[in-house]
mmCIF file of C-alpha atoms in Angstrom:
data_model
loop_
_atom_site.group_PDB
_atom_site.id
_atom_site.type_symbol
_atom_site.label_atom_id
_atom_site.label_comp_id
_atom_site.label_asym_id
_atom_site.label_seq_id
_atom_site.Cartn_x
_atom_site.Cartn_y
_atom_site.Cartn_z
ATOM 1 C CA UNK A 1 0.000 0.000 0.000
ATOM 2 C CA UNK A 2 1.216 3.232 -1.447
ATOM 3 C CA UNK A 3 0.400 6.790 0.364
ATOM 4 C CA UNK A 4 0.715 9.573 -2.100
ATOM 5 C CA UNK A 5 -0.194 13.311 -1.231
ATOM 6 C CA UNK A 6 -1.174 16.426 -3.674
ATOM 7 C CA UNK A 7 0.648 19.591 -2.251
ATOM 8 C CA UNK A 8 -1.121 22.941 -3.443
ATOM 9 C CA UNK A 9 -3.839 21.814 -5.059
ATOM 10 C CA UNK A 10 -6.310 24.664 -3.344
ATOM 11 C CA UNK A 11 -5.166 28.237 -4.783
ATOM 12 C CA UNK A 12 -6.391 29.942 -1.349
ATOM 13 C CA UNK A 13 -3.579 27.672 0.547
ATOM 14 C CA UNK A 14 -0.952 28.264 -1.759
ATOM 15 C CA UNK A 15 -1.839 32.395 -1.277
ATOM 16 C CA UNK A 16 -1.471 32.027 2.447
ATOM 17 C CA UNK A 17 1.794 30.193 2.380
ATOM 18 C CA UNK A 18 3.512 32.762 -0.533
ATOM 19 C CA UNK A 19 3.798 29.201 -2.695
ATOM 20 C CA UNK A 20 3.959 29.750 -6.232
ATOM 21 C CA UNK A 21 0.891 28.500 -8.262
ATOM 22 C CA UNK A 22 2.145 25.157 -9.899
ATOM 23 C CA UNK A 23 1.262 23.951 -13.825
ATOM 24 C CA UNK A 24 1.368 20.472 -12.274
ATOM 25 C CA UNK A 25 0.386 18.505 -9.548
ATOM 26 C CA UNK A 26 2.931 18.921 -6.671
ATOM 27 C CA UNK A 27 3.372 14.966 -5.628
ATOM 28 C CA UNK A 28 4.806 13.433 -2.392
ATOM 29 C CA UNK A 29 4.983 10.218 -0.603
ATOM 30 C CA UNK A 30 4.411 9.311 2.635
ATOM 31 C CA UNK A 31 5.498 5.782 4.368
ATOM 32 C CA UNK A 32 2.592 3.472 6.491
ATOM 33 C CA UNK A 33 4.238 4.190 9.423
ATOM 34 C CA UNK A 34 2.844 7.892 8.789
ATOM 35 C CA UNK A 35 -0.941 6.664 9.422
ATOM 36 C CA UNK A 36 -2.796 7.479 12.418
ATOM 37 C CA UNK A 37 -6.217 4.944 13.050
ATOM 38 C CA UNK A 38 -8.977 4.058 15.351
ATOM 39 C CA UNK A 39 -8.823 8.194 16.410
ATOM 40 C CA UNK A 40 -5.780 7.660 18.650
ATOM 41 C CA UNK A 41 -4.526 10.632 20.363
ATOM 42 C CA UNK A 42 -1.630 11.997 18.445
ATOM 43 C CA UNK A 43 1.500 12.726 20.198
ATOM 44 C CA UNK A 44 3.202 15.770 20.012
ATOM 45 C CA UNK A 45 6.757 14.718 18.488
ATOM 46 C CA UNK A 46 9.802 16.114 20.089
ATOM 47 C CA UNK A 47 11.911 17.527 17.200
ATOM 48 C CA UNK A 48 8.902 20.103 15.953
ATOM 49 C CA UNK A 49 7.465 23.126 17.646
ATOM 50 C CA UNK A 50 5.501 24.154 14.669
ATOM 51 C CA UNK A 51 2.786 21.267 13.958
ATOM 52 C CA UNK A 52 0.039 22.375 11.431
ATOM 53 C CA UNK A 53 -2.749 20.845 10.626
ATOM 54 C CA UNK A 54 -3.880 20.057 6.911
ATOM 55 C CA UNK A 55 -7.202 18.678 6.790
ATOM 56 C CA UNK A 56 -7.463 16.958 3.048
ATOM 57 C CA UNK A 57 -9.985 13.823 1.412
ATOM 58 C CA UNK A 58 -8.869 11.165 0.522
ATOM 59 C CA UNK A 59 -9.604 8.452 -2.205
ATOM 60 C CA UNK A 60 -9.123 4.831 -1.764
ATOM 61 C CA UNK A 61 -7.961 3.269 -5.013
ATOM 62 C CA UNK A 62 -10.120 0.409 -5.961
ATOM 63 C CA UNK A 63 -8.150 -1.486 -8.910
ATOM 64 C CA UNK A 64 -4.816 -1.712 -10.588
ATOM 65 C CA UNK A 65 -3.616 0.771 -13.510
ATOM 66 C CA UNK A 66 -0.919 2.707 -15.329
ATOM 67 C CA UNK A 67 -1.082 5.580 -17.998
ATOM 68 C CA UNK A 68 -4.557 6.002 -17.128
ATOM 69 C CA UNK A 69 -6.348 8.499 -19.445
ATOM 70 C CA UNK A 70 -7.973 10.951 -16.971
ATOM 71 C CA UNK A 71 -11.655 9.989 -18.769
ATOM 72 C CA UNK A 72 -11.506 6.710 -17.663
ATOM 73 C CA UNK A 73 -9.414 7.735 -14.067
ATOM 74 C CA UNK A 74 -12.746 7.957 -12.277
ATOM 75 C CA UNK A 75 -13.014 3.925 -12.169
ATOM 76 C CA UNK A 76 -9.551 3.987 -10.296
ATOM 77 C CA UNK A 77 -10.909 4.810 -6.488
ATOM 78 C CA UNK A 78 -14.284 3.785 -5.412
ATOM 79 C CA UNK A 79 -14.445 5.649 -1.957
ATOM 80 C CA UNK A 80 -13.333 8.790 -0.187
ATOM 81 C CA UNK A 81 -12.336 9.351 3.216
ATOM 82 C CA UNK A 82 -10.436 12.081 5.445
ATOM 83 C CA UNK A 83 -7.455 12.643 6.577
ATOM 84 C CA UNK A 84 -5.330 15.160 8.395
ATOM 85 C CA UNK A 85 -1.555 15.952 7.053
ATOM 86 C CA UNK A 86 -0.101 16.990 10.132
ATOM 87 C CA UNK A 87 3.204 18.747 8.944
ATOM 88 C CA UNK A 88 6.640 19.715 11.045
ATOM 89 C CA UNK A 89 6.140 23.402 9.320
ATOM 90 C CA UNK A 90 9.669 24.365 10.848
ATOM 91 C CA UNK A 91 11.821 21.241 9.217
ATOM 92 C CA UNK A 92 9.546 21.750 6.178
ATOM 93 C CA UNK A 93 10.564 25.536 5.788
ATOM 94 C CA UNK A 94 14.187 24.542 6.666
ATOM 95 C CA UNK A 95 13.995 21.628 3.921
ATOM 96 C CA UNK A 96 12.619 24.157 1.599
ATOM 97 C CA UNK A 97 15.246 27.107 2.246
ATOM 98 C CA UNK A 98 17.736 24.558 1.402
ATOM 99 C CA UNK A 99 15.992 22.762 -1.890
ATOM 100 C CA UNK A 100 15.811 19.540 0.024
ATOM 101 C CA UNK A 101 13.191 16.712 0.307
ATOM 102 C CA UNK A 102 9.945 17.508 2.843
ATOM 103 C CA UNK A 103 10.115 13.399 3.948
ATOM 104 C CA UNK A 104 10.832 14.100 7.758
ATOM 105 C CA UNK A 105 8.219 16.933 7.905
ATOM 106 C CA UNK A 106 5.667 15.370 6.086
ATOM 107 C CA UNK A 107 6.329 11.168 6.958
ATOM 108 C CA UNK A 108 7.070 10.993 10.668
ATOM 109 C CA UNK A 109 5.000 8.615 12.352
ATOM 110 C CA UNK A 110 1.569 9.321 13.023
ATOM 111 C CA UNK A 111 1.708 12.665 10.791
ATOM 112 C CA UNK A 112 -1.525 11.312 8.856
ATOM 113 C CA UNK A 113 -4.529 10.581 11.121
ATOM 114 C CA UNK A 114 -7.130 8.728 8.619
ATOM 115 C CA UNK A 115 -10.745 8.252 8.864
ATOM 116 C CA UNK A 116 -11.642 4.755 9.523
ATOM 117 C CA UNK A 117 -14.612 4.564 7.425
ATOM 118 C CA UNK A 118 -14.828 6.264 4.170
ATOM 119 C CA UNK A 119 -17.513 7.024 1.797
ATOM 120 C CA UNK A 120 -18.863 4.798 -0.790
ATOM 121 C CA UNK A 121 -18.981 7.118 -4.351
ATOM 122 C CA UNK A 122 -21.989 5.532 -5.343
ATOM 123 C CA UNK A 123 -23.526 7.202 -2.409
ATOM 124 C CA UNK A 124 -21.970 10.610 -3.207
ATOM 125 C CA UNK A 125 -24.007 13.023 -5.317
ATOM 126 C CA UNK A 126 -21.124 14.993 -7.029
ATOM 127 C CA UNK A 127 -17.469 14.325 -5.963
ATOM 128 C CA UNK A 128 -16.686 18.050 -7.439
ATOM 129 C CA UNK A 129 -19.304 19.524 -4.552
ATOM 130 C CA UNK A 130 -17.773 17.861 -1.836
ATOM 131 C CA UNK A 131 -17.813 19.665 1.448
ATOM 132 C CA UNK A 132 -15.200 18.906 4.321
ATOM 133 C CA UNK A 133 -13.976 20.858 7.016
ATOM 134 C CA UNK A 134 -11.748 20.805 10.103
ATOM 135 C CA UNK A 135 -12.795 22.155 13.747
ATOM 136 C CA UNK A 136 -10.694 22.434 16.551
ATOM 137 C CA UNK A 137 -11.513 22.573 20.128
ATOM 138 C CA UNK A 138 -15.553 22.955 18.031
ATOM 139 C CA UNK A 139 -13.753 26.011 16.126
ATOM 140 C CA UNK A 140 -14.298 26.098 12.351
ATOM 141 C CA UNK A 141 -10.422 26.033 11.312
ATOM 142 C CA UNK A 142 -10.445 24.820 7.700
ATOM 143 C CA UNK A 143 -13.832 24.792 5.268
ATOM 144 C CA UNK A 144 -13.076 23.310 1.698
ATOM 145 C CA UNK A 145 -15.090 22.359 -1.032
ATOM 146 C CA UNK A 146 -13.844 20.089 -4.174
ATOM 147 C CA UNK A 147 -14.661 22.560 -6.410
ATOM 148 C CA UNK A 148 -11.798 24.687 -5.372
ATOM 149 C CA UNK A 149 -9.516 22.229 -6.632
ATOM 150 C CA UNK A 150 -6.861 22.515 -9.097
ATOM 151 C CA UNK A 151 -6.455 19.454 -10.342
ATOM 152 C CA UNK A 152 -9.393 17.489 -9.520
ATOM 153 C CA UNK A 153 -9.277 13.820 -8.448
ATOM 154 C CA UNK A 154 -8.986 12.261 -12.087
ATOM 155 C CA UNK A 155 -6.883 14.584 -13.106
ATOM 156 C CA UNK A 156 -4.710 13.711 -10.014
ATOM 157 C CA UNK A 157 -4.836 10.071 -10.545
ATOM 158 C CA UNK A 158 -4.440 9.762 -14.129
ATOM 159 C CA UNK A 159 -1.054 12.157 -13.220
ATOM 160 C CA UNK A 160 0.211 9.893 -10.429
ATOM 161 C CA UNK A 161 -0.390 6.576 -12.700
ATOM 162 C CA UNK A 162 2.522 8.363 -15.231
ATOM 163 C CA UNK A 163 4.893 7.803 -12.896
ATOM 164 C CA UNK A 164 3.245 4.989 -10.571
ATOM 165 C CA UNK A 165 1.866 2.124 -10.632
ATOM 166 C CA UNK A 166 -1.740 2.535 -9.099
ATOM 167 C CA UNK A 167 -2.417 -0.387 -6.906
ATOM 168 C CA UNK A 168 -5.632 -1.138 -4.970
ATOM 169 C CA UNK A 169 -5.400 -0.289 -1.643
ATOM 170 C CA UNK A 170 -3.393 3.064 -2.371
ATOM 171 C CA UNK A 171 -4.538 5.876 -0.534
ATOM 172 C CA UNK A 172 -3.947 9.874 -2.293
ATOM 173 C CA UNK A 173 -4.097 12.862 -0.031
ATOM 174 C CA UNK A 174 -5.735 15.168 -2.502
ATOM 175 C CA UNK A 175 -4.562 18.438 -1.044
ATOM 176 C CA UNK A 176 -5.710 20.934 1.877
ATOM 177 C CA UNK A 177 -7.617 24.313 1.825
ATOM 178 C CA UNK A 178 -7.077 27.661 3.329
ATOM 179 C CA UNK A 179 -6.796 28.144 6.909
ATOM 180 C CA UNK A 180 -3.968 25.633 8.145
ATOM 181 C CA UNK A 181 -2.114 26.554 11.290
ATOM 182 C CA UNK A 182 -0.835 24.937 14.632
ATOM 183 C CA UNK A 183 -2.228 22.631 16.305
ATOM 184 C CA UNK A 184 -1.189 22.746 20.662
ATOM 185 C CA UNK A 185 -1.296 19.944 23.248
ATOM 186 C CA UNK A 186 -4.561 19.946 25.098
ATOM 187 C CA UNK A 187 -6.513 20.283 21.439
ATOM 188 C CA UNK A 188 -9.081 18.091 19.650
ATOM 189 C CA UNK A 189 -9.160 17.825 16.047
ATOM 190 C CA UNK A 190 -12.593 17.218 14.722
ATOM 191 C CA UNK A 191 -12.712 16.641 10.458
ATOM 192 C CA UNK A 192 -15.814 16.401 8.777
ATOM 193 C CA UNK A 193 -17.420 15.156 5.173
ATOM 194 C CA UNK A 194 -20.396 17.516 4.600
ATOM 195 C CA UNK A 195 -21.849 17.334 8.373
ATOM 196 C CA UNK A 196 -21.064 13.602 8.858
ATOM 197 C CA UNK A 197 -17.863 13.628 11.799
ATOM 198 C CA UNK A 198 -15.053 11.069 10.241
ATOM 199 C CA UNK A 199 -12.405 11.935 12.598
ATOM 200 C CA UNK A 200 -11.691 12.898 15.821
ATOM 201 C CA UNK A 201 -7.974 13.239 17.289
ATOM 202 C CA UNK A 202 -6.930 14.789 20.639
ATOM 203 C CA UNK A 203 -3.278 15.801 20.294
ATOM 204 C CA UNK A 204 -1.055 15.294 23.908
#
């Protein structure tokens, strides 16, 4: 099982951060080790004292594939779920000041809480009207919508399966809106699909 992850794929988030707006999909893997299940508490890691949270969906591939033509990518993941990329922003700006890789900031263990159940597409209406958010401590902190997206989830998968092959059982981060920012010990992170609660993670 593969984790890949879409970075700046929501123009609002890549405004906040000063990012430049990319003519591709910005692509980066994460190891198993990284996921976070069953709503354990996540731990506050010792080497960071800038933790953000990234609130993102995430599709669940559902067959095999390479060079898939984005027409046909939508038979590639057959539910969505959400997930949190928790990210050491201060090794990730150090990384990027120096042109190195973001795998410590983004892959440390337990840097990608994950919804344990996720939602059939079938039962979906539109997957480009998708609403998700992320509260914490009951806060709105995070409010996203798939239409915002850049490249949208075919688009993302028929990208990834130039490079990769797409396996069943591959999860994709598909990329966070406006409004990350640090998460403390003491808080609970709440995500949501529309107004159905898929995660909830208290961080100590």
């Amino acid at each position: 099982m593969k984790i890949f992850a879409i970075g700046r794929n929501y123009v609002a988030h890549i405004e906040e951060l000063g990012n430049e707006r990319p003519d591709e999909p910005v692509v980066f893997t994460m190891p198993n080790t990284a996921l976070l299940t069953n709503n354990k508490p996540f731990y506050y890691p010792d080497f960071s004292k800038d933790i953000h949270h990234e609130v993102e969906l995430v599709l669940r591939i559902c067959r095999n594939g390479k060079y898939i033509d984005e027409k046909f990518a939508h038979k590639y993941y057959d539910s969505i779920g959400v997930g949190i990329d928790l990210t050491a922003r201060d090794l990730q700006a150090k990384a990027k000041k120096k042109g190195l890789p973001w795998a410590i900031a983004k892959g440390f263990n337990g840097s990608a809480p994950l919804s344990n159940e996720f939602i059939k597409v079938e039962d979906i209406p539109d997957v480009h009207n998708i609403n998700f958010r992320l509260d914490i401590n009951g806060e709105v902190k995070q409010a996203g919508n798939t239409n915002r997206m850049m490249f949208s989830f075919d688009a993302i998968i028929a990208y990834l399966s130039q490079f990769f092959l797409i396996q069943k059982g591959d999860l994709i981060f598909t990329g966070t809106p406006a409004g990350v920012g640090p998460v403390q010990i003491g808080d609970t992170m709440t995500a949501y699909f529309e107004d159905k609660k898929m995660l909830s993670i208290d961080v100590k």
